[in-house]
Amino acid sequence: MTTKLFGAPVQRREDPRLVTGGGRYLDDLGHTAYEAAFVRSPHAHARITDIDVSDALDTPGLIGIWTHEDLEGQVGECLPLLIPHPALTAPRTGYALAKDTVNHVGEAIVLVVAEDRYTAEDAVARIRVDYDFLPAVVGLENARAATDLVHVDAPGNVSAHMVQEVGDVDAAMGGAPRRLKLDLSIERSACTPMEGKGVYAVWDSDAEHLTIWSSTQTSTGVRAAVAARLGLPLAKVDCIAPDVGGGFGVKIMHPWPEEVLIPWAARLLGHPVKWTEDRREHFISSAHERGQLQEVEVGFDDEGRILALDVKFWHDNGAYTPYGIIVPIITSTQLLGPYKPGTYRVEFWSLYTNTVLVTPYRGAGRPQGCFAMERTMDAIADELGLDRAEVRSRNFILPEEMPYDHGLMFQDGRPLKYDSGDFPASLAKLKALVGWDDFAGYRAQAEAEGRRVGLGIGCYVEGTGVGPYEGAHIVIETSGRVNVATGLTTQGQGHQTAFAQIVADELGVPLESVYVTTGDTRRMPYAVGTFASRAAVMSGNAIALAARAVRAKAIKIAADALEAAEEDLEIVDGIISVKGMPDARMPIGTTAVLSNPLRYAFDEAAKAATQFAGTFDPDKPPVADDEEPGLEGKDFYSPTQATFANGMHAAIVETDPVTAEIRILRYCVIHDCGTMVNPMIVEGQVHGGVAQGVGGALYERMVYDESGQLLNASFMDFLIPYATEVPHVEADHLETPSPLNPLGIKGAGEAGCIPVTAVIASAIEDAEGFPITAMPISPVELWELRQRHERGELPSLRRRATAG
């Protein structure tokens, strides 16, 4: 029998090519293309009073210079609002090139195209832009005060205001035996993938066809947006995502100004044009995320069970809202995690600031929500002097309560209804893995050695696999090669391996025979994109369905050829045979031959399908009315709702008594993403997510001054964790399959980073003995908190709420 591949830790097939320099990234393409550069605003808020390009016109090698007034038709209109929402009452999007006003440092004002990037940069340096300065609104406190406005027609700097409530929160809060209030904050951070954005476009004037290569998470989205902006038929535009060096959310935003302007310039000039983003450009003009202020009030009983939860938060959406309010909606709904509050009300305001726009970053609002909920759980435990894990356990949704409907609307406009999960089992596994019940002894030993240690915990639920759909197309060639195409894109997740595992198992063919293509609209024009941990759920199930259709056709053809009943056939290692009759067999490639009646013989295999080969019934048409030639199949998977993965993390940290340096000693993860296609890939996703979460908890923040200047727009100043700062991750898994899709899959891509900030805050708090309410936290900030605690300005924890 063929070795079962679904669920096996198969080595990633794409890695040898990538690690030996065989990758083809955006900047590896288009070596003869013209190259673009941009004049970007050095000011956060100003009117443009004049643009003088005269000094740049004699730059050797210059091809062209364009400002907003040169942009025709829809190219010159506001960029689209991708995800409208009724609560988004004052949406604002920018222009491909700033029209009259700039609203953040880094906003594009002038496009320059030259024979090479060096020449384009020289021309950019010679262009003078005059400004009339306006007050800059920086930070959520200033945005809330609304003394100045980012957009004069957005009162109070409010882009959106939304409330969801389940039950009578005021009555439940008023009747609760105990109440607590927390003020929390998380600072702004950013994706910072290794490869920035990039676009390369070629216009074929004879065919009137535009081909775009973009370092994107949605090639179909870029294709549709560019076709609309340039007034081209969709059939005359293709977009291909080459190898993409990381995305993490910033590349799901589309179209970026450059994704409109570079194809526009290529068509205008009749010559290929390319732009690749440099690191400073990425810091000051690509999307950020995370920044929120939160107010939590919770009512609970003497056992720690939540009776009422009332949350208000203010979300920094930057200067524009092209991606709508997906991030704060996710925060507001995913905040609940694995718990069932008696009543719940959440209200948020999404506010404009004169800073880079905010779109999803790995986790997409969930880390903020998890921080609010988990800090609340720790506060309840401290108030009651209870074990923190026990308080969580008392509030869990139980397995027998699944599916569990929270009564809220999720980011996809559908009910927030958990499909599966066993939270008590996950907690038991986590406690055993980290040694929760033995930690008191470990702490005592550390204190005897003059060391200060703490144990933290965080639980989360992650909505994954949101719709509306994904599709797959599978073709088996006469050689037995299996070509698989799906429209979503790849940024390093291991799709070529995991998807091939699904196909190999469904078809009964060797893994080596399966070849997967992603993110190429020429191969699969209908797709949505890679985000929200949806690839395995959406494309994985679409691929399985398509493979089943292909298998059924192959079996039918083989049954006719072998004169056997379909139910008596099996496919093993690419060979179709009659069960129990090893000589009655044929390669699956032969059924591909027989599926396509031919007039001409191109090779030896094709001879078997020609009109005189004697393989067809003369009384029947070569292709039946209800069939198509070829051994191929296409199918789509469209879910009724999202699936909900979950997990729990715990960490042991040490805080230096003198320097306040924070060191992670152990990091433990229990993860449940339903049925795992490839456990090794899942674990790799978790490890990568934890690394990003550690960055968000201890190092990474976007620091703006009062005038809106980003002060740390380089990797010299924007700190990221090195290998020395990323802890060894100890992981275990629980598999509670989703009942919503054929494969039982739930997503895994974002899980690793969601609870890390909450876990590290919990551990530091446990080590230090006073509340931690703002993240990320640096040694300097921790040292200052110690001083405040010593002065009596910060309360002490009632007791370290760990076991024992």
mmCIF file of C-alpha atoms in Angstrom, residues 137-146 155-163 181-188 289-297 310-318 325 327-329 331-332 335 344-353 355 358 365 368-369 371-372 775:
data_model
loop_
_atom_site.group_PDB
_atom_site.id
_atom_site.type_symbol
_atom_site.label_atom_id
_atom_site.label_comp_id
_atom_site.label_asym_id
_atom_site.label_seq_id
_atom_site.Cartn_x
_atom_site.Cartn_y
_atom_site.Cartn_z
ATOM 1 C CA VAL A 137 -1.870 64.207 15.168
ATOM 2 C CA VAL A 138 0.405 61.536 16.627
ATOM 3 C CA GLY A 139 -0.600 58.862 19.116
ATOM 4 C CA LEU A 140 -3.960 57.694 20.379
ATOM 5 C CA GLU A 141 -4.144 60.188 23.234
ATOM 6 C CA ASN A 142 -3.843 63.107 20.804
ATOM 7 C CA ALA A 143 -6.248 61.465 18.385
ATOM 8 C CA ARG A 144 -8.834 61.060 21.165
ATOM 9 C CA ALA A 145 -8.377 64.650 22.300
ATOM 10 C CA ALA A 146 -9.050 65.777 18.709
ATOM 11 C CA PRO A 155 -14.921 64.793 13.326
ATOM 12 C CA GLY A 156 -13.102 63.695 16.439
ATOM 13 C CA ASN A 157 -10.604 61.823 14.226
ATOM 14 C CA VAL A 158 -13.082 58.928 14.331
ATOM 15 C CA SER A 159 -13.196 56.716 11.286
ATOM 16 C CA ALA A 160 -15.414 54.067 12.866
ATOM 17 C CA HIS A 161 -17.375 53.396 16.034
ATOM 18 C CA MET A 162 -18.871 49.987 16.777
ATOM 19 C CA VAL A 163 -20.687 48.348 19.690
ATOM 20 C CA LYS A 181 -11.082 47.784 36.205
ATOM 21 C CA LEU A 182 -7.926 47.658 34.087
ATOM 22 C CA ASP A 183 -6.289 50.253 31.844
ATOM 23 C CA LEU A 184 -4.067 48.554 29.247
ATOM 24 C CA SER A 185 -2.061 49.529 26.204
ATOM 25 C CA ILE A 186 -0.149 47.938 23.349
ATOM 26 C CA GLU A 187 2.159 49.965 21.140
ATOM 27 C CA ARG A 188 2.367 50.021 17.352
ATOM 28 C CA GLU A 289 -0.396 47.485 13.282
ATOM 29 C CA ARG A 290 -1.075 46.694 16.955
ATOM 30 C CA GLY A 291 -1.497 50.153 18.631
ATOM 31 C CA GLN A 292 -4.466 50.205 21.045
ATOM 32 C CA LEU A 293 -5.591 51.708 24.348
ATOM 33 C CA GLN A 294 -7.955 49.456 26.306
ATOM 34 C CA GLU A 295 -10.305 49.851 29.274
ATOM 35 C CA VAL A 296 -11.668 46.661 30.797
ATOM 36 C CA GLU A 297 -14.271 46.304 33.539
ATOM 37 C CA ASP A 310 -17.331 45.434 29.506
ATOM 38 C CA VAL A 311 -14.490 46.440 27.168
ATOM 39 C CA LYS A 312 -13.779 49.755 25.481
ATOM 40 C CA PHE A 313 -10.765 50.314 23.272
ATOM 41 C CA TRP A 314 -9.314 52.883 20.921
ATOM 42 C CA HIS A 315 -7.540 51.631 17.817
ATOM 43 C CA ASP A 316 -4.946 53.593 15.849
ATOM 44 C CA ASN A 317 -5.726 53.098 12.142
ATOM 45 C CA GLY A 318 -3.138 55.585 10.875
ATOM 46 C CA ILE A 325 -11.846 47.978 10.309
ATOM 47 C CA VAL A 327 -8.327 44.559 12.825
ATOM 48 C CA PRO A 328 -10.452 46.155 15.584
ATOM 49 C CA ILE A 329 -13.399 43.876 14.743
ATOM 50 C CA THR A 331 -9.860 42.323 18.548
ATOM 51 C CA SER A 332 -13.415 42.881 19.755
ATOM 52 C CA LEU A 335 -10.830 38.860 22.852
ATOM 53 C CA TYR A 344 -20.328 40.885 27.175
ATOM 54 C CA ARG A 345 -20.218 44.370 25.719
ATOM 55 C CA VAL A 346 -17.423 45.679 23.538
ATOM 56 C CA GLU A 347 -17.172 49.168 22.101
ATOM 57 C CA PHE A 348 -14.359 50.516 19.993
ATOM 58 C CA TRP A 349 -13.345 53.662 18.203
ATOM 59 C CA SER A 350 -10.953 53.481 15.256
ATOM 60 C CA LEU A 351 -9.035 56.745 15.095
ATOM 61 C CA TYR A 352 -7.029 58.637 12.496
ATOM 62 C CA THR A 353 -3.453 59.699 13.180
ATOM 63 C CA THR A 355 1.126 58.025 10.747
ATOM 64 C CA VAL A 358 -2.709 50.201 9.697
ATOM 65 C CA GLY A 365 -5.930 42.237 16.221
ATOM 66 C CA GLN A 368 -4.354 42.859 21.497
ATOM 67 C CA GLY A 369 -7.570 41.043 22.379
ATOM 68 C CA PHE A 371 -3.667 40.691 26.041
ATOM 69 C CA ALA A 372 -6.852 42.311 27.368
ATOM 70 C CA MET A 775 3.551 46.163 26.270
#
